[in-house]
mmCIF file of C-alpha atoms in Angstrom:
data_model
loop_
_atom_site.group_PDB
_atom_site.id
_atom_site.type_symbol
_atom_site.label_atom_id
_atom_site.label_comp_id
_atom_site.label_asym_id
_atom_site.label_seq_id
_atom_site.Cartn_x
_atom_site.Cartn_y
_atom_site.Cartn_z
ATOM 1 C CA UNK A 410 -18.808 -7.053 19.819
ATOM 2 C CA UNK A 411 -17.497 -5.325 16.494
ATOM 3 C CA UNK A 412 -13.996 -5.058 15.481
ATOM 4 C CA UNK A 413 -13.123 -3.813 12.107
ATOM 5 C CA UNK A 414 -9.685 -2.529 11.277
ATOM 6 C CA UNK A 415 -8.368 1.061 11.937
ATOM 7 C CA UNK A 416 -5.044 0.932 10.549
ATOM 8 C CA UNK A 417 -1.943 -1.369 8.605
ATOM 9 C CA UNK A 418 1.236 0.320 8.019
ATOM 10 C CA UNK A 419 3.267 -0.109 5.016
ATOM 11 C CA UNK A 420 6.924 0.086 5.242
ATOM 12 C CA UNK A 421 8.548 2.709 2.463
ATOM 13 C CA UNK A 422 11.910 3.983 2.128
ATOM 14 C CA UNK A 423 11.246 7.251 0.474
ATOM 15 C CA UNK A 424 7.645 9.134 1.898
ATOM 16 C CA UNK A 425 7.686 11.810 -1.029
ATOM 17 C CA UNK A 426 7.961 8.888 -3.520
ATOM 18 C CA UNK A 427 5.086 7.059 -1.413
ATOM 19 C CA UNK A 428 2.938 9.887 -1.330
ATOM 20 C CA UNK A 429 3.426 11.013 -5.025
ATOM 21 C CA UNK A 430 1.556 7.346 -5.504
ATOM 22 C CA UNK A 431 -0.688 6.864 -2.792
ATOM 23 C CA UNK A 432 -1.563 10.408 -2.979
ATOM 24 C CA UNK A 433 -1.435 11.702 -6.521
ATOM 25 C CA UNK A 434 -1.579 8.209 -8.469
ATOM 26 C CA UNK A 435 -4.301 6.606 -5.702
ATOM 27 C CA UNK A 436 -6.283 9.496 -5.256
ATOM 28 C CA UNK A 437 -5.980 8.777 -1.322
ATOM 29 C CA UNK A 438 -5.778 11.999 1.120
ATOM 30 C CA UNK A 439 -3.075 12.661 3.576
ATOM 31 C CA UNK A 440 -4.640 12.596 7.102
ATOM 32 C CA UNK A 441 -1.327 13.199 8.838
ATOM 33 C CA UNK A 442 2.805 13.521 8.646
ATOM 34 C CA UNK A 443 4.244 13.103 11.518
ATOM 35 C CA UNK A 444 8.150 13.761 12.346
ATOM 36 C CA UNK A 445 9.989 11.899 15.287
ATOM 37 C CA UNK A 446 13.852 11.648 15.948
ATOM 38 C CA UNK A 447 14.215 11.786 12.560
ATOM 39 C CA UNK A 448 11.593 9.308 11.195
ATOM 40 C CA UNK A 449 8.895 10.245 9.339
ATOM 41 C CA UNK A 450 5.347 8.616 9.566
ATOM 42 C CA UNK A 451 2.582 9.871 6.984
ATOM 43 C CA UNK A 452 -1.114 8.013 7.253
ATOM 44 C CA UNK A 453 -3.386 8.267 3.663
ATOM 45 C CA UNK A 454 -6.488 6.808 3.534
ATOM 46 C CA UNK A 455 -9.198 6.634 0.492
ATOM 47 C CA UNK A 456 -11.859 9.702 0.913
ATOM 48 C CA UNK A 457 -14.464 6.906 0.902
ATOM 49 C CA UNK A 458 -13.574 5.196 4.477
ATOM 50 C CA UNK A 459 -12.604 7.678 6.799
ATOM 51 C CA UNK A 460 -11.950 5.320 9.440
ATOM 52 C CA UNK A 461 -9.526 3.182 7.707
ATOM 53 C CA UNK A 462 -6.107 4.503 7.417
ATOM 54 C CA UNK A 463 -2.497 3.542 5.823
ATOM 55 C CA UNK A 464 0.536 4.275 7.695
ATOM 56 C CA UNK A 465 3.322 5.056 5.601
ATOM 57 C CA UNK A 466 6.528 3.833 7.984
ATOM 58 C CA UNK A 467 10.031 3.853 7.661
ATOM 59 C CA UNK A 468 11.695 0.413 7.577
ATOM 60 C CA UNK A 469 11.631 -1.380 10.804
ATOM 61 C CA UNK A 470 10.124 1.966 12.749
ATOM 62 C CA UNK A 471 11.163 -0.265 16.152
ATOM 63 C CA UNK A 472 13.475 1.605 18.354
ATOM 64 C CA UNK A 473 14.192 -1.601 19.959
ATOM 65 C CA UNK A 474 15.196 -3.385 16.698
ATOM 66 C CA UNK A 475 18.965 -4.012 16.052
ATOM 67 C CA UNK A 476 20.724 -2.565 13.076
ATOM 68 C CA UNK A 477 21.282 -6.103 12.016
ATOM 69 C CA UNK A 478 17.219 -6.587 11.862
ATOM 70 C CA UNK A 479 17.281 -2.904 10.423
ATOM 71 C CA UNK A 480 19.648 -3.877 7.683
ATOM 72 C CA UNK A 481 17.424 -7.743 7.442
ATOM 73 C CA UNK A 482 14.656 -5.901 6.571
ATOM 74 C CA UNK A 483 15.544 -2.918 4.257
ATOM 75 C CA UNK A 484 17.123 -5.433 1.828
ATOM 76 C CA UNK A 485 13.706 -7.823 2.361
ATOM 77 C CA UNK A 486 12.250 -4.375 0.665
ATOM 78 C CA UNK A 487 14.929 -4.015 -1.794
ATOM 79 C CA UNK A 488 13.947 -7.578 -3.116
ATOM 80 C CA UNK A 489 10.386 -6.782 -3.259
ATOM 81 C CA UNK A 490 9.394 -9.383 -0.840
ATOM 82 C CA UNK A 491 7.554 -7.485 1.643
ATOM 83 C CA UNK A 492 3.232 -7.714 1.568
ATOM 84 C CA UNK A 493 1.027 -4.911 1.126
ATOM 85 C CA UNK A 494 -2.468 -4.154 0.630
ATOM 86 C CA UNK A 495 -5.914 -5.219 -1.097
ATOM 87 C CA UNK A 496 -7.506 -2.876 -2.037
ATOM 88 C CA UNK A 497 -11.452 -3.247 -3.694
ATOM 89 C CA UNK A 498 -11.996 -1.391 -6.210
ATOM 90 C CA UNK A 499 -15.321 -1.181 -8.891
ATOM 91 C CA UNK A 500 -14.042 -1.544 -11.528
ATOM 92 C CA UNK A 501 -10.006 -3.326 -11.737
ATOM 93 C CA UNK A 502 -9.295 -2.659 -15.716
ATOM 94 C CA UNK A 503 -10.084 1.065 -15.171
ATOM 95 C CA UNK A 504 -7.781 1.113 -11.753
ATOM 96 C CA UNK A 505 -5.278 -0.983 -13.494
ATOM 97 C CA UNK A 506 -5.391 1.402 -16.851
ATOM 98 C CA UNK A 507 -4.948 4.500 -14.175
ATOM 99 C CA UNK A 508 -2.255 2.868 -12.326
ATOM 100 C CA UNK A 509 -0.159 1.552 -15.040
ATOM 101 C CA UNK A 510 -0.632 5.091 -17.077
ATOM 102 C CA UNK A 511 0.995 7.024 -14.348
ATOM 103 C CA UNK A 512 3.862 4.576 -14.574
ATOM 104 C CA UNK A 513 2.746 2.030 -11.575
ATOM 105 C CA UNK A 514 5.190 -1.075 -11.695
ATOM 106 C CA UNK A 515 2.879 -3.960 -12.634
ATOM 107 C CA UNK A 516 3.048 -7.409 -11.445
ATOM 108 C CA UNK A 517 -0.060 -8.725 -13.041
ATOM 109 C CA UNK A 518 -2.406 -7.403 -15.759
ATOM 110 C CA UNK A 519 -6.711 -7.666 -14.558
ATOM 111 C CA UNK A 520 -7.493 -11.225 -14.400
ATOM 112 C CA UNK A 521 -10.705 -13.236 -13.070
ATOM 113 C CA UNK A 522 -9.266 -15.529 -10.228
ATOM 114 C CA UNK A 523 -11.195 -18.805 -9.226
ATOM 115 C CA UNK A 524 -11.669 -17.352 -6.041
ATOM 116 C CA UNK A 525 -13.989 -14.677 -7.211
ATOM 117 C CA UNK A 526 -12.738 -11.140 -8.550
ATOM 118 C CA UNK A 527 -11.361 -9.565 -11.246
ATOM 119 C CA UNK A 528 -8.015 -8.352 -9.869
ATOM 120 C CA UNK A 529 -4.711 -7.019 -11.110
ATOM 121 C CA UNK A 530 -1.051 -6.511 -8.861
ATOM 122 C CA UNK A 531 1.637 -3.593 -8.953
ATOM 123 C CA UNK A 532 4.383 -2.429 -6.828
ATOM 124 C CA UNK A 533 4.309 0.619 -4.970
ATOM 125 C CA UNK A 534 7.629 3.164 -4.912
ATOM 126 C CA UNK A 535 9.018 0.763 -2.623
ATOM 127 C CA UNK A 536 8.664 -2.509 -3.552
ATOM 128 C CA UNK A 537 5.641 -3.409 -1.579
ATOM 129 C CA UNK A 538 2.902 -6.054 -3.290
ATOM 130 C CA UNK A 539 -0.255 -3.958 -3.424
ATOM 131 C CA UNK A 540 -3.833 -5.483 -5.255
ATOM 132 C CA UNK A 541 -6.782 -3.769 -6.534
ATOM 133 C CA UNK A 542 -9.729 -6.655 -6.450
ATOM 134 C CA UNK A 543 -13.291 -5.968 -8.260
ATOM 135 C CA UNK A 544 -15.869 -9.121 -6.502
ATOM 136 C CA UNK A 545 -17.325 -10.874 -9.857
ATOM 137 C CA UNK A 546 -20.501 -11.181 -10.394
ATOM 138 C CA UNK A 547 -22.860 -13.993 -8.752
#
């Protein structure tokens, strides 16, 4: 049996911020924008894995949810305290140098972590925690 991941969604507030990051800053490629009811869902994905793909989701997509939850979670993104991605990357100083040049918030400069890589933190458009990891050398 294989099972290897197809998608994650990351909640953003603003899609032409998100994609002026993901897209332009990244280097990802838009694979689709989708408009429903008045929601907007774009998935990007790295040229490199066509098979894996981001979607880019409005806050608590969930017809079902309340506007209580609704409101819960867009100030959860306001704060910053929603999770993201990791990302790999080959080479973390040069991702972190591209990132931060184009204006990237950072969180954490490239740093080797006990746990094996080389890795560096920012915050996309809308608050989400994204990493970029290089795997040290054995």
């Amino acid at each position: 049996m294989d099972i290897r991941v197809s998608q994650c969604f990351i909640a953003v507030d603003d899609h032409d911020r998100a994609l002026a990051f993901y897209r332009d800053v990244l280097g990802f490629e838009v694979r689709n924008d989708v408009g429903f009811e008045g929601m907007r869902w774009v998935t990007v994905g790295a040229p490199s894995q066509p098979d894996v793909n981001i979607v880019l989701e409005p806050p608590l997509a969930d017809p079902n949810a309340s506007s209580a939850d609704k409101q819960a979670m867009a100030e959860l993104m306001a704060k910053g305290l929603l999770r993201g991605v990791i990302f790999v990357t080959d080479d973390c100083d040069a991702t972190f140098e591209r990132i931060s040049a184009a204006g990237g918030e950072v969180l954490q400069e490239p740093m080797d972590q006990p746990y094996g890589v080389r890795d560096c933190a920012f915050r996309d458009p809308a608050g989400n925690l994204l990493r970029f990891n290089q795997p040290l050398a054995k």
